CSV table of C-alpha atoms in Angstrom, one decimal:
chain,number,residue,atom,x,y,z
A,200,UNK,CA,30.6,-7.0,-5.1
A,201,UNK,CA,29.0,-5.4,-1.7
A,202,UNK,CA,29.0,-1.9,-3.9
A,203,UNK,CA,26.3,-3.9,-6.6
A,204,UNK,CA,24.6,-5.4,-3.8
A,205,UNK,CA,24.0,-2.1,-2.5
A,206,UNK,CA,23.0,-0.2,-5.3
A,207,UNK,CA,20.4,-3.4,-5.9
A,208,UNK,CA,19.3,-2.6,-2.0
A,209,UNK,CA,18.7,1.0,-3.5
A,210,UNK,CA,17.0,0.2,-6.2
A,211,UNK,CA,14.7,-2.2,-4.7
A,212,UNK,CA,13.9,0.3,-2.1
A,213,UNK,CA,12.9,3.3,-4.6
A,214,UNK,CA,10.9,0.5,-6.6
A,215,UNK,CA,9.1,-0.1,-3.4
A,216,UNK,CA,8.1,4.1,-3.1
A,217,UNK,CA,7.3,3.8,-7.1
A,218,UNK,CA,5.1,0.7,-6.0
A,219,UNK,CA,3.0,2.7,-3.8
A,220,UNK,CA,1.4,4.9,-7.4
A,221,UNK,CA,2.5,2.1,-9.8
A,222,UNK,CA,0.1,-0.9,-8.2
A,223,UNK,CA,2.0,-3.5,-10.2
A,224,UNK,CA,5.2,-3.3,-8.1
A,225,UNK,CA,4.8,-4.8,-5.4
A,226,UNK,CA,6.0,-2.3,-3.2
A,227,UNK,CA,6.2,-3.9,0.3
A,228,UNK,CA,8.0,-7.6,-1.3
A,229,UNK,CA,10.4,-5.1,-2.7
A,230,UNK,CA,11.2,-3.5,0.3
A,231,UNK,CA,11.3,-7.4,1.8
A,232,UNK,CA,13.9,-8.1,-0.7
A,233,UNK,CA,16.4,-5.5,-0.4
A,234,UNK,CA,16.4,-6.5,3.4
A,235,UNK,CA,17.3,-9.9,3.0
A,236,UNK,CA,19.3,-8.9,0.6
A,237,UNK,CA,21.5,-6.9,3.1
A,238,UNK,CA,21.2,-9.6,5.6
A,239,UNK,CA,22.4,-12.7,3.9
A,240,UNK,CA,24.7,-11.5,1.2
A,241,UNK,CA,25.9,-7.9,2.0
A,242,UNK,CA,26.3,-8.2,6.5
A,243,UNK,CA,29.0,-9.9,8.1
A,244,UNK,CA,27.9,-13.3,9.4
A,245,UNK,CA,25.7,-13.4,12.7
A,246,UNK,CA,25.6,-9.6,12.7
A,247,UNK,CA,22.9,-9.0,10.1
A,248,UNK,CA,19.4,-6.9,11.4
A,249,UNK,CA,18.5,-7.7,14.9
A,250,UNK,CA,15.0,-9.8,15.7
A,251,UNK,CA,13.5,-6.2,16.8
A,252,UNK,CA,13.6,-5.2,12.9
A,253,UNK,CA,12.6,-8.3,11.9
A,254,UNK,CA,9.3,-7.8,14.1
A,255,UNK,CA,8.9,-4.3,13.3
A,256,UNK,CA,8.8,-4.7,9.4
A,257,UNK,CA,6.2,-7.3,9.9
A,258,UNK,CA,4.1,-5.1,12.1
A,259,UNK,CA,4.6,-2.3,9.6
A,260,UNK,CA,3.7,-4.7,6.6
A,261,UNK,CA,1.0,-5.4,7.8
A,262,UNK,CA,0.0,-1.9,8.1
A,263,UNK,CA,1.0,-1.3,4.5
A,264,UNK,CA,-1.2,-3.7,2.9
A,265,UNK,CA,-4.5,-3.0,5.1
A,266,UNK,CA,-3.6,0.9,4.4
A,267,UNK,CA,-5.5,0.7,1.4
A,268,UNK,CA,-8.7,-1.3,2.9
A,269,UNK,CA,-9.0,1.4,5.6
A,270,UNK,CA,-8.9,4.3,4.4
A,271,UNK,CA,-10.8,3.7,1.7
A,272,UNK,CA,-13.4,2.3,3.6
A,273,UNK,CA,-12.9,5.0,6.0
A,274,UNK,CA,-13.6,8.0,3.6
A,275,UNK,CA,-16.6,6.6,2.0
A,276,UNK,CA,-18.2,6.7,5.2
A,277,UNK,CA,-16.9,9.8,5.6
A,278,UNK,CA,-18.5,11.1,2.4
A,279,UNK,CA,-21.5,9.6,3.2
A,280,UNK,CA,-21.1,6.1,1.9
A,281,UNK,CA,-22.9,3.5,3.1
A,282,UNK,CA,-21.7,0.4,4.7
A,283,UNK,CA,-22.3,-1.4,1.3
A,284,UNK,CA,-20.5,0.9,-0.2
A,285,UNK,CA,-17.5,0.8,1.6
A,286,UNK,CA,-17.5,-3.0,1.6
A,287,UNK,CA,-17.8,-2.4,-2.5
A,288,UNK,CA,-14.6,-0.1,-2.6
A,289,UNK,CA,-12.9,-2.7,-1.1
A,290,UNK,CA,-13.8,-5.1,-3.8
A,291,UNK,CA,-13.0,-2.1,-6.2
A,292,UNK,CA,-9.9,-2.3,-5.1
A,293,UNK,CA,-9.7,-5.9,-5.0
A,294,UNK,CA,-10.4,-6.1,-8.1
A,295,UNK,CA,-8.5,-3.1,-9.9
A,296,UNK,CA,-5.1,-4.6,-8.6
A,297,UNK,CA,-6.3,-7.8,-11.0
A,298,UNK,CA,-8.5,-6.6,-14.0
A,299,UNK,CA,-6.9,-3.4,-14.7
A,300,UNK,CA,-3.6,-2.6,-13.6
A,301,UNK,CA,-2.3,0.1,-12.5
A,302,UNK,CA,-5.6,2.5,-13.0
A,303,UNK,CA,-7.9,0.5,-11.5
A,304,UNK,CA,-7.3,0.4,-8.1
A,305,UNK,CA,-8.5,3.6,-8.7
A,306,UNK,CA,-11.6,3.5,-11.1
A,307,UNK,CA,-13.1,0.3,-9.9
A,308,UNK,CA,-13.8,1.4,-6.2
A,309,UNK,CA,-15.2,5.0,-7.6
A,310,UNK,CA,-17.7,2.6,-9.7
A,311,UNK,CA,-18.3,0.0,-7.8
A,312,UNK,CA,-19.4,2.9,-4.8
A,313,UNK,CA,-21.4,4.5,-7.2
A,314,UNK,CA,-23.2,1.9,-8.4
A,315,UNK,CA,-24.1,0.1,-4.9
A,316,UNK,CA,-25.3,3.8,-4.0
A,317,UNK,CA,-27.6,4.0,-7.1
A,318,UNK,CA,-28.4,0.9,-7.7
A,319,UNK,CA,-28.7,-1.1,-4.0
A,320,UNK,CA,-29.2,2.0,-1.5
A,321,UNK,CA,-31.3,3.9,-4.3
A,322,UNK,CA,-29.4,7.4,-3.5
A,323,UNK,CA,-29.1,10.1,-5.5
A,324,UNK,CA,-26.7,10.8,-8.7
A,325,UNK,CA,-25.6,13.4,-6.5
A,326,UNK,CA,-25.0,11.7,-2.9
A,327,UNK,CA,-23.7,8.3,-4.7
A,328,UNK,CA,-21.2,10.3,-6.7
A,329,UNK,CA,-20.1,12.2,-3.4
A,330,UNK,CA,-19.5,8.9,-2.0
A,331,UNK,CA,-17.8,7.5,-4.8
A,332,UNK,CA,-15.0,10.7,-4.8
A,333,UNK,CA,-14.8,9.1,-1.2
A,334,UNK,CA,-13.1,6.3,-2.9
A,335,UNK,CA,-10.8,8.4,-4.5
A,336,UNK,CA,-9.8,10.8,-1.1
A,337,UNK,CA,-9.4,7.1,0.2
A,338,UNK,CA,-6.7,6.5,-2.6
A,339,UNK,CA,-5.1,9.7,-2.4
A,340,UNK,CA,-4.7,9.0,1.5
A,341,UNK,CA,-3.7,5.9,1.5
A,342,UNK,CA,-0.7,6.9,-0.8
A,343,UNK,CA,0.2,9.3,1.7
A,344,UNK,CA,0.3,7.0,4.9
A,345,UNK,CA,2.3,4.1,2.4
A,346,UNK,CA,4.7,6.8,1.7
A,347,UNK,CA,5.0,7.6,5.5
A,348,UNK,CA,5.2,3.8,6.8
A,349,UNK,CA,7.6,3.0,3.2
A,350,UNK,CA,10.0,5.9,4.5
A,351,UNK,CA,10.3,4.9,7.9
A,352,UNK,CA,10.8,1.5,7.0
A,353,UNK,CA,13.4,2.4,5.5
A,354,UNK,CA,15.2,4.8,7.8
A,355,UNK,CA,14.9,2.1,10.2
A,356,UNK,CA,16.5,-0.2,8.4
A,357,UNK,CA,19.9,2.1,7.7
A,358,UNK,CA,19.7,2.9,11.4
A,359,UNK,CA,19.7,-1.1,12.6
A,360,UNK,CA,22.1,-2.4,10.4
């Protein structure tokens, strides 16, 4: 029986990494599962994860879900976004999770930029496109640090328990 649990632990835990370009999964309830999983059905009673996991994974979930916010907001403004625009990739994104999954966490925030640049702070094709691929450097980064946090999330947990 603790040889299935484990391979469900596993799974759940690549799930969570395929989460991260597949925005359907949700990648950090995943990662959530597979350790409660391990400690109420697979760890000996009373020596499951200690509280300073526990704490940790919160702290790092946390991190996980505002990863996308910030560094999307962060690269528009880096790519000379406005601050309308960065509070329109976060509706982008918002809003791609919900109206069309899995490519529009992507494509909404690109438009949504674009248009508030065009339309709102009357910018150039040019300058509000630049900002928009903001959105998209925001994406690709954001990827990158939910890999990052996923993996030591994980490490972390095989080294507590």
């Amino acid at each position: 029986m603790d040889i299935l649990l484990w391979i469900v632990v596993v799974a759940l835990f690549v799930l969570s990494i395929a989460g991260i370009f597949l925005p359907v999964l949700p990648d950090t309830i995943l990662l959530w599962v597979g350790f409660l999983l391990y400690h109420f059905f697979i760890a000996d009673p009373g020596a499951g994860l200690p509280s300073s996991f526990w704490w940790g994974m919160v702290a790092l979930s946390v991190l996980l879900y505002g990863a996308d916010l910030l560094t999307n907001m962060y690269f528009v403004k880096k790519y000379g976004g406005s601050k309308w625009s960065s509070v329109a990739a976060v509706v982008g994104i918002l809003a791609g999770i919900f109206l069309f999954p899995p490519f529009g966490m992507i494509i909404l925030p690109f438009v949504f930029v674009v248009l508030v640049e065009l339309l709102i702070q009357n910018q150039t094709l040019e300058r509000a496109v630049k900002a928009g691929f903001g959105s998209l450097i925001g994406f690709l980064g954001s990827a990158v640090v939910k890999v990052v946090l996923q993996v030591a999330m994980i490490i972390w947990f095989f080294i507590a328990r």
